[in-house]
mmCIF file of C-alpha atoms in Angstrom:
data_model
loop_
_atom_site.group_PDB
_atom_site.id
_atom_site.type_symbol
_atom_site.label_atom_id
_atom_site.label_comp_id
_atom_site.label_asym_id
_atom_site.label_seq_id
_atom_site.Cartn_x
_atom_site.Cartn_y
_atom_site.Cartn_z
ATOM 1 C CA UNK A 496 78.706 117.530 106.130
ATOM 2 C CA UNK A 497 79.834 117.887 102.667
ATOM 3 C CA UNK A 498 78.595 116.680 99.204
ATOM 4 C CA UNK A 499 78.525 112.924 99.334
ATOM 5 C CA UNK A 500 79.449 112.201 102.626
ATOM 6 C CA UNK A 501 77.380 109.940 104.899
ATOM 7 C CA UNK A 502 74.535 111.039 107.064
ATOM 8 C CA UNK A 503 73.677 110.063 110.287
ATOM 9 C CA UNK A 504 71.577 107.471 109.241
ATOM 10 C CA UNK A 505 73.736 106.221 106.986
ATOM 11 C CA UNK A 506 76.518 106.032 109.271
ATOM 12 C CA UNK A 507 74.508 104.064 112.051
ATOM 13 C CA UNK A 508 73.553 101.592 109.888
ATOM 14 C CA UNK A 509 77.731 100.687 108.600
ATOM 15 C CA UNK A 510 78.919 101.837 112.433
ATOM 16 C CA UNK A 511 78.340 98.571 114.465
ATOM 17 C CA UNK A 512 80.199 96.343 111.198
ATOM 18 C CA UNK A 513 83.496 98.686 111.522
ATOM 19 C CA UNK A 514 86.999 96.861 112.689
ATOM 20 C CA UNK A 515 87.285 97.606 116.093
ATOM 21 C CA UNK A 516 91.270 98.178 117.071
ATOM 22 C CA UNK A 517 92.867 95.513 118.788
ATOM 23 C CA UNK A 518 94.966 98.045 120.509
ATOM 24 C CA UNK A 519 98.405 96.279 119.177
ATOM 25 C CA UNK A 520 98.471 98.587 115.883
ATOM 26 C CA UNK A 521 97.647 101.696 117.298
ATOM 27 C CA UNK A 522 94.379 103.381 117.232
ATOM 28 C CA UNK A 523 92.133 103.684 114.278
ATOM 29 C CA UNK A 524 91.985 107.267 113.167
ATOM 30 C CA UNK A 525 88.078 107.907 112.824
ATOM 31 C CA UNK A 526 86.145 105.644 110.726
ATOM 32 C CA UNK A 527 83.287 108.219 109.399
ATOM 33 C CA UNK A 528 85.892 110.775 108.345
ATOM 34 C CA UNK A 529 88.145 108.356 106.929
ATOM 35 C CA UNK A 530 85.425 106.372 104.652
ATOM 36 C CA UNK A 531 83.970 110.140 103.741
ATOM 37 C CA UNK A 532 87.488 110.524 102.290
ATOM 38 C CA UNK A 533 87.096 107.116 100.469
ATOM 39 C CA UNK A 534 83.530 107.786 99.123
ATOM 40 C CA UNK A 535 84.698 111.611 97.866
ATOM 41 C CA UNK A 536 87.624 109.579 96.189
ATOM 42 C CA UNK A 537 85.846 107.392 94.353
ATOM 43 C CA UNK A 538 82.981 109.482 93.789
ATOM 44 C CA UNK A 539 85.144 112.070 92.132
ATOM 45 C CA UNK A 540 88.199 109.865 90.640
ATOM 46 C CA UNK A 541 90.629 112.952 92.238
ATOM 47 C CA UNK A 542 93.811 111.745 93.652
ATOM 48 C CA UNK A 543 94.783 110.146 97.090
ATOM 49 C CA UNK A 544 97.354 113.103 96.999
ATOM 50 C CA UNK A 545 94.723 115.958 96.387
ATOM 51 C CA UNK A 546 92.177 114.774 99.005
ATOM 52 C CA UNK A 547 90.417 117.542 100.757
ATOM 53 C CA UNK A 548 92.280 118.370 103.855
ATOM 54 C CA UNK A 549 89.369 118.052 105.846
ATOM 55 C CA UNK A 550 89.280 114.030 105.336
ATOM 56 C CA UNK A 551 93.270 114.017 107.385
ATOM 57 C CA UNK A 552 95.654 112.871 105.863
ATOM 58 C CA UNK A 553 95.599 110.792 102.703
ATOM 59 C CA UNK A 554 98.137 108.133 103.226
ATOM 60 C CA UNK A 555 95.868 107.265 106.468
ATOM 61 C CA UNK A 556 92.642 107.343 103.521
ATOM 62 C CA UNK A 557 94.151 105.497 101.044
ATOM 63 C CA UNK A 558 95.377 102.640 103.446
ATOM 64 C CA UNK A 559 92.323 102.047 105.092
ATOM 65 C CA UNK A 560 90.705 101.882 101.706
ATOM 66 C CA UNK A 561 93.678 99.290 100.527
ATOM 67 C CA UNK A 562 93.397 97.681 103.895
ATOM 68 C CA UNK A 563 89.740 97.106 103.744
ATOM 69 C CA UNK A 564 89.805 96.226 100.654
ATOM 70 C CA UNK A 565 92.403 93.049 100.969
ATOM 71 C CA UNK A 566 90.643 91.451 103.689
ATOM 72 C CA UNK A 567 87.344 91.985 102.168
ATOM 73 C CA UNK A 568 85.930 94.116 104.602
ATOM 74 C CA UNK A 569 83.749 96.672 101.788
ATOM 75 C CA UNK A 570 82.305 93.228 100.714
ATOM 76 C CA UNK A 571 81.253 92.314 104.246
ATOM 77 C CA UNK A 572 79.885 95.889 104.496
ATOM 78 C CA UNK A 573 77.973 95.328 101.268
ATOM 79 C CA UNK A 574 76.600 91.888 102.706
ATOM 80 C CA UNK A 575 75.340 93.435 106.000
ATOM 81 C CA UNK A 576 73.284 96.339 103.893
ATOM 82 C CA UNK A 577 71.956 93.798 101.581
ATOM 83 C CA UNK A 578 70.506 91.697 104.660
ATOM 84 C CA UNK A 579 68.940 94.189 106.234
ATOM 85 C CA UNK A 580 67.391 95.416 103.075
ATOM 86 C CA UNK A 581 66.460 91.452 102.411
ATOM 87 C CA UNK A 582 64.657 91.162 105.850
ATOM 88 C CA UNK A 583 62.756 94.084 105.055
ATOM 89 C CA UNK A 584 61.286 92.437 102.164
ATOM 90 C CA UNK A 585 63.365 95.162 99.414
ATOM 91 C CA UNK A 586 65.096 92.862 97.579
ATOM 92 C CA UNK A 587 63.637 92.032 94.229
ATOM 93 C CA UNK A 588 65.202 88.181 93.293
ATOM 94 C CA UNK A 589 64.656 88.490 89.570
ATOM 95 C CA UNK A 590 68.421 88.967 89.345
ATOM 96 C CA UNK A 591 69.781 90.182 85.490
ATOM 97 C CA UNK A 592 73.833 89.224 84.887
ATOM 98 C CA UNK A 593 75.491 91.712 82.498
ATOM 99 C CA UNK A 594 79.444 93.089 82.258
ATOM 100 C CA UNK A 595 80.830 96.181 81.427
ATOM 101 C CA UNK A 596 84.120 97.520 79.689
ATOM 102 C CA UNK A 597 86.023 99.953 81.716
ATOM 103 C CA UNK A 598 89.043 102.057 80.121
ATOM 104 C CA UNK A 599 91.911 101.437 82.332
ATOM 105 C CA UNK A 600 94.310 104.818 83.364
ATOM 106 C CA UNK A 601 98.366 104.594 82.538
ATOM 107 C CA UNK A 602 98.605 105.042 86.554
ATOM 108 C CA UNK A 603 96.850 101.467 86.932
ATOM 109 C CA UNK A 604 100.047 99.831 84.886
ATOM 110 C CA UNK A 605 103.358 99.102 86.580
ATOM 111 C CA UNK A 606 101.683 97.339 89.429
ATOM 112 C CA UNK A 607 104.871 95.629 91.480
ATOM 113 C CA UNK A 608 105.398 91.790 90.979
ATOM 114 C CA UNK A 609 107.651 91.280 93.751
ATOM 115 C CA UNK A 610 106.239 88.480 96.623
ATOM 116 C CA UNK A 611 103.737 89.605 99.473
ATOM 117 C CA UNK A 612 105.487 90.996 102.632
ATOM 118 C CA UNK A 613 109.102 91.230 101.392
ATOM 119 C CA UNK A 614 110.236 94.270 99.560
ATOM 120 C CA UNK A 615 113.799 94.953 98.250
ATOM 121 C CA UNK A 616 115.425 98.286 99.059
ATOM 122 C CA UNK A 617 119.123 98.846 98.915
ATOM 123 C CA UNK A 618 119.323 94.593 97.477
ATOM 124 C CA UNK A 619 118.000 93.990 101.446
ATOM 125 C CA UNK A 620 114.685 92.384 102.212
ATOM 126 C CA UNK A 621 112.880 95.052 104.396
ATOM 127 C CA UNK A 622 109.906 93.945 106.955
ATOM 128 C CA UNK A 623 106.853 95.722 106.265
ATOM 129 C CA UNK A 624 104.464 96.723 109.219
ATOM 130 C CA UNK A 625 102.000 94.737 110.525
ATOM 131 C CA UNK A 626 98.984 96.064 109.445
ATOM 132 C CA UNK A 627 100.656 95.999 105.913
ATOM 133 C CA UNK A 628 101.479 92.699 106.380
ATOM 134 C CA UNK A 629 97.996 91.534 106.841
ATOM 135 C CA UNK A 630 96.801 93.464 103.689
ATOM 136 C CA UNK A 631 99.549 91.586 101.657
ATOM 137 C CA UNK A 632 99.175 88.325 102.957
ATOM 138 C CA UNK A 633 95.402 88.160 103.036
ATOM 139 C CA UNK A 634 94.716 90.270 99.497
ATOM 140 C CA UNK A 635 92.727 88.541 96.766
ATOM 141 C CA UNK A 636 94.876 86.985 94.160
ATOM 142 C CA UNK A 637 96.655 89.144 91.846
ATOM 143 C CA UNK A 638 100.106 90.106 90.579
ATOM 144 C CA UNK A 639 102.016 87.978 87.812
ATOM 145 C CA UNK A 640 101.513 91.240 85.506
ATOM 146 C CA UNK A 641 98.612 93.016 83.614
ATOM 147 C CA UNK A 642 96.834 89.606 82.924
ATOM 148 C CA UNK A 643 96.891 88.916 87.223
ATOM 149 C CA UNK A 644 95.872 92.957 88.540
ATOM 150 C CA UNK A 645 92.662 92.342 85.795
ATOM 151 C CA UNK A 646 94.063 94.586 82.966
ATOM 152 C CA UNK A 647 94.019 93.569 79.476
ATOM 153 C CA UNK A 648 93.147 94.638 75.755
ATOM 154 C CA UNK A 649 90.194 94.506 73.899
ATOM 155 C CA UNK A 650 88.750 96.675 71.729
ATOM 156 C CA UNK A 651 88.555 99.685 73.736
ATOM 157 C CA UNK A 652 92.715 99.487 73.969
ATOM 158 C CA UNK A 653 93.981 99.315 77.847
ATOM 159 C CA UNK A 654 90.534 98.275 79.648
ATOM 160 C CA UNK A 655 89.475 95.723 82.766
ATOM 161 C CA UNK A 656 85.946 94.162 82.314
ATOM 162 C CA UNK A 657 83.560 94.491 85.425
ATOM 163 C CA UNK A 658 81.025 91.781 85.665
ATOM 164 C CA UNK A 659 78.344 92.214 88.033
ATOM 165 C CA UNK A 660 74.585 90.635 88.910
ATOM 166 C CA UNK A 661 71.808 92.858 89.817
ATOM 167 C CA UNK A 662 68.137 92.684 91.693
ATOM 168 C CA UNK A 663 65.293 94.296 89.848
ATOM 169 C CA UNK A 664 65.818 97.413 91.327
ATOM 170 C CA UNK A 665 69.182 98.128 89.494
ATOM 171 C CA UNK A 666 71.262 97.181 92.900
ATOM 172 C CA UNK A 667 74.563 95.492 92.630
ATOM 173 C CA UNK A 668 74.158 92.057 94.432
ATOM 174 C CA UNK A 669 77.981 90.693 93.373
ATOM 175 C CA UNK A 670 81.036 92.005 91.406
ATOM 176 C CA UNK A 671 83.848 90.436 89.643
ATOM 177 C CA UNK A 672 87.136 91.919 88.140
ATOM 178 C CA UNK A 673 88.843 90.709 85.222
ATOM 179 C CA UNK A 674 91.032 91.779 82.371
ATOM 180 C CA UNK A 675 89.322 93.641 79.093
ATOM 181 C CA UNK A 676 89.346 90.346 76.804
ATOM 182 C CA UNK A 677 87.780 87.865 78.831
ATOM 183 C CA UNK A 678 84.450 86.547 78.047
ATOM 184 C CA UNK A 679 81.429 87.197 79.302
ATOM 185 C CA UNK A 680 80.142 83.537 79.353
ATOM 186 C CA UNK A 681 83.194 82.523 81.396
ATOM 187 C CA UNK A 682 82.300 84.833 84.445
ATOM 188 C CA UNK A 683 78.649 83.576 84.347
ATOM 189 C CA UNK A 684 78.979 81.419 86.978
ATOM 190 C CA UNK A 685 81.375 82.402 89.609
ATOM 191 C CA UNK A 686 79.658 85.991 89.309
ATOM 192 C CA UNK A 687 76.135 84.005 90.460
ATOM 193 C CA UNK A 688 77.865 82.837 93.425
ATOM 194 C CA UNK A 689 79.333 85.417 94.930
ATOM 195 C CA UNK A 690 75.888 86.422 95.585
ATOM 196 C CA UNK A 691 75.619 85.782 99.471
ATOM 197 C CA UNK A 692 72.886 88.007 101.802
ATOM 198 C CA UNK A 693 73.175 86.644 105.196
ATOM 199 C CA UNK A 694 70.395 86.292 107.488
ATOM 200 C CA UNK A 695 69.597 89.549 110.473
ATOM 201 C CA UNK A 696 68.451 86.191 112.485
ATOM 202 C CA UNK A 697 69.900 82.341 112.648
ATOM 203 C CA UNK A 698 69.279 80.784 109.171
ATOM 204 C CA UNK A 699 71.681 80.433 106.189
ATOM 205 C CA UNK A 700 72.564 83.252 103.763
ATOM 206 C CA UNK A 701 70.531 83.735 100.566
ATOM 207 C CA UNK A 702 71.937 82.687 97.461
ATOM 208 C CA UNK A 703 69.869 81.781 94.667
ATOM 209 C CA UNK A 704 67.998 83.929 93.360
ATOM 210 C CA UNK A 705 64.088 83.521 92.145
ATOM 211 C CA UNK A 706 64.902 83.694 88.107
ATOM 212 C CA UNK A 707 68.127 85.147 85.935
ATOM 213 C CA UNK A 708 68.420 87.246 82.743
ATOM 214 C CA UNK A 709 71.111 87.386 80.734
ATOM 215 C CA UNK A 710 71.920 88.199 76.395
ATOM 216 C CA UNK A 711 73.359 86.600 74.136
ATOM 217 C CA UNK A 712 76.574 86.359 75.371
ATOM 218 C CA UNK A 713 75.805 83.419 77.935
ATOM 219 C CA UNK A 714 73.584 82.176 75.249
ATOM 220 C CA UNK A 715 75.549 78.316 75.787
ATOM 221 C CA UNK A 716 75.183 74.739 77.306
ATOM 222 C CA UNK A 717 77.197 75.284 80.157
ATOM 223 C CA UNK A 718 75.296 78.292 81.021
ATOM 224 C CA UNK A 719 72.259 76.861 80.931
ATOM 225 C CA UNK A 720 73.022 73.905 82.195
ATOM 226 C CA UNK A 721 74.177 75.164 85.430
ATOM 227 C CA UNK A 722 71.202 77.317 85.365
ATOM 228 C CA UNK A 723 69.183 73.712 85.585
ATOM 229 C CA UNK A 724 71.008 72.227 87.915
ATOM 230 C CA UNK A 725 70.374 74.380 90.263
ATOM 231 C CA UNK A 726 66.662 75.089 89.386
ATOM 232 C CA UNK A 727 66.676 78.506 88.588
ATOM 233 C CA UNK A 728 64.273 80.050 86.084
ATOM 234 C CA UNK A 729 66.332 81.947 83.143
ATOM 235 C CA UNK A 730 65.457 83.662 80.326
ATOM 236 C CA UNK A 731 68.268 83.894 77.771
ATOM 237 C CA UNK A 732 67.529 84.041 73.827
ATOM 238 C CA UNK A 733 69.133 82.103 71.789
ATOM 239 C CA UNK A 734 72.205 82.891 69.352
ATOM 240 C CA UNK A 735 71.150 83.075 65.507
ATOM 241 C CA UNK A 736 73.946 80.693 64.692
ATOM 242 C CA UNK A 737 72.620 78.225 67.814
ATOM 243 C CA UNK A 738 69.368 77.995 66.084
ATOM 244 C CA UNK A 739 70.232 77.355 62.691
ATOM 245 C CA UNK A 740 72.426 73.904 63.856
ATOM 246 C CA UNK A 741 69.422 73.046 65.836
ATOM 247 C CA UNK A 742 66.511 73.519 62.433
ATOM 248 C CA UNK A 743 69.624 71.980 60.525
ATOM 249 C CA UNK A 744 69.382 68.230 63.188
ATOM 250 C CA UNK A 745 66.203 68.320 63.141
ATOM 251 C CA UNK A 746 64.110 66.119 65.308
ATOM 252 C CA UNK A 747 67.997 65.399 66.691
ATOM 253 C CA UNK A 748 68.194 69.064 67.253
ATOM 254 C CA UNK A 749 66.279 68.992 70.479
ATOM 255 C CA UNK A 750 63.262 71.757 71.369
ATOM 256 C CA UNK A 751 64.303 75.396 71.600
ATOM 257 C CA UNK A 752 64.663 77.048 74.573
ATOM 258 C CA UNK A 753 62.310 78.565 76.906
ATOM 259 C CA UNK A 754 62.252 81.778 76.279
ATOM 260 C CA UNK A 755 60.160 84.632 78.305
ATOM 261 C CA UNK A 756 59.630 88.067 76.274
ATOM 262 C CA UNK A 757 57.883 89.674 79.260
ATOM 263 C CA UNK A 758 60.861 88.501 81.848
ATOM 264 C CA UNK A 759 63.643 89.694 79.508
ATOM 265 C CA UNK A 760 62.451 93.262 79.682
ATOM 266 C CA UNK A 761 63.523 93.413 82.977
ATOM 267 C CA UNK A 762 66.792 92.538 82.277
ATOM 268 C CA UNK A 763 67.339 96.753 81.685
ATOM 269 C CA UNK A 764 67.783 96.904 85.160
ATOM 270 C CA UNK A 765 71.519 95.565 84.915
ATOM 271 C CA UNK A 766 72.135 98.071 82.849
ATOM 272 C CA UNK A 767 70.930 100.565 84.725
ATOM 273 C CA UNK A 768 72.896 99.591 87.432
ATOM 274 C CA UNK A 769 75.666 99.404 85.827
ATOM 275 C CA UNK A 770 74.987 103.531 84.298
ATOM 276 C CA UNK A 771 74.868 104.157 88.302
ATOM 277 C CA UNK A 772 77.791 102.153 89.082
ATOM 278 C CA UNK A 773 79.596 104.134 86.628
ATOM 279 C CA UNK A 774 78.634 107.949 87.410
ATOM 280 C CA UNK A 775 81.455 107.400 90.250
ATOM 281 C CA UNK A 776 84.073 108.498 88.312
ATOM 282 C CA UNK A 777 87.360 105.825 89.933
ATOM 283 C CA UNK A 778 85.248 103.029 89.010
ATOM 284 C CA UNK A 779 84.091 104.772 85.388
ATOM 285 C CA UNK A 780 87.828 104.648 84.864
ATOM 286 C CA UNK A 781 90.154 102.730 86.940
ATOM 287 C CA UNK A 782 93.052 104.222 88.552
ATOM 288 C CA UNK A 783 94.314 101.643 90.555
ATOM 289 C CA UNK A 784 96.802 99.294 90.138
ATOM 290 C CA UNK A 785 95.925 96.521 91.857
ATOM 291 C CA UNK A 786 92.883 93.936 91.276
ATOM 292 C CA UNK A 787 91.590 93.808 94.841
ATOM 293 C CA UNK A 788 91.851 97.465 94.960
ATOM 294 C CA UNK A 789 89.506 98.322 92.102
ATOM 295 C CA UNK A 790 87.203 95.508 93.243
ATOM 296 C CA UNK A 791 87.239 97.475 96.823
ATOM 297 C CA UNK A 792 86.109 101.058 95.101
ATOM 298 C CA UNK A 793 83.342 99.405 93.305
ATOM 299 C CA UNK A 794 81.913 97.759 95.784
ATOM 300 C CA UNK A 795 82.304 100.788 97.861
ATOM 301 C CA UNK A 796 80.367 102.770 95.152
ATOM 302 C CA UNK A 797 77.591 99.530 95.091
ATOM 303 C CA UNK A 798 77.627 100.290 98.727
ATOM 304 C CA UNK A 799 76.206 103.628 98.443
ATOM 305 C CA UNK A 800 74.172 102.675 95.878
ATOM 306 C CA UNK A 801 72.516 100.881 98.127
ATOM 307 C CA UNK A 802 71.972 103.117 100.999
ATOM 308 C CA UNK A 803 70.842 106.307 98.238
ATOM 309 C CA UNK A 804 68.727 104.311 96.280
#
């Protein structure tokens, strides 16, 4: 077993959640060697082309990752570790929301534009297999250019923004991928949502969590609003330039915030997760051209996060 590959236990605990072949595509090439070739991958940011030879070959790597990560199979995987670490009792609900700038590679430009399952060779449309089929038709949404594959510019030139929520023990519960630029505040809620731990047993997946922190960059009504309506505890200070229009109203200003000094300490443990997120070296810098792609290596690098922390 090399560096970074999964143990035994590791690999009983994903082993009864792997695709099973429906013996019309062929048969799977294994599914611990293949995801060891993933995890070294994004672990190391080397390229699908340079892959140890000891994973087989790469094209049969890097599909299964692109594959798996289209029909959302590395979230499902994600889901299953979180519930079983929920019905232990390991999940700590005091949830922190934070995003992070990540520099995006010159290989992660040129992404095609042309429509899912037709591709033009020789000015012919040419049918695409059916596995690749599935992975086109059933990818998250993307294409349309930079804006569409979550690339952008901000500050840091070339970059895609990863927004992610975190328990208090610096694990990711949900990610989100969108281009450099986009605000913070305007991920706030869908990035709350995604958070989803099913059940081991009958009962509804988990979804709220017990209280949020967040800075000053969802310091607004609509943040906190939402926050309210759905009766969830959050600790957010408020903006300099908030306060002064409220002293400036008055008794029309309203009462400040809530605000909890000993609660917003905690809220180091998104950034911690994100500084572990980010020692795998494919999502510290993304490579890949595709949204739904990059979303699949992160969540494959929250995955192990999970199981090694």
């Amino acid at each position: 077993m090399g560096r970074g590959d999964l143990s035994d236990a590791e690999w009983e605990r994903l082993r009864p959640f792997l695709p099973v072949s429906n013996r019309r595509c062929g048969r799977w090439r294994d599914h611990r060697q293949v995801i060891d070739g993933i995890l070294h991958r994004v672990r190391t940011g080397v390229q699908w082309r340079d892959l140890p030879e000891r994973f087989g070959p790469w094209k049969t790597v890097y599909e299964r990752h692109r594959l798996w990560s289209a029909v959302g199979t590395w979230e499902r995987l994600l889901q299953q570790v979180q519930a079983t670490a929920d019905a232990a009792g390991e999940i700590d609900w005091d949830v922190s929301v934070d995003s992070t700038i990540v520099r995006a590679h010159q290989h992660a430009a040129g992404a095609r534009t042309d429509p899912p399952g037709a591709r033009l060779k020789g000015g012919r449309r040419v049918r695409t297999s059916e596995r690749n089929s599935v992975a086109e038709s059933a990818r998250q949404p993307g294409g349309g250019g930079a804006g569409g594959e979550g690339l952008g510019r901000s500050r840091g030139g070339f970059t895609t923004k990863l927004h992610l929520s975190a328990d208090g023990r610096c694990r990711p519960l949900s990610l989100i991928v969108t281009p450099g630029q986009r605000a913070d505040c305007t991920q706030f809620k869908p990035v709350l949502e995604k958070i989803r731990v099913p059940k081991t047993g009958p009962g509804r997946p988990r979804k709220k969590p017990d209280s949020v922190a967040a800075d000053k960059a969802y310091s607004n009504g609509p943040c906190r609003e939402y926050l309210r309506r759905r009766g969830i505890r959050h600790t957010i200070p408020e903006k300099a330039d908030s306060q002064a229009a409220r002293l400036r109203k008055r008794s029309r200003g309203g009462r400040p915030p809530g605000f909890d000094e000993e609660r917003y300490k905690k809220r180091n443990t998104v950034e911690r997760a994100i500084n572990r997120i980010k020692q795998h070296r494919a999502v510290a810098t993304r490579y890949d051209k595709r949204r739904y792609v990059y979303l699949g290596t992160a969540t494959a690098a929250a995955l192990t996060i999970w199981f090694r922390t």
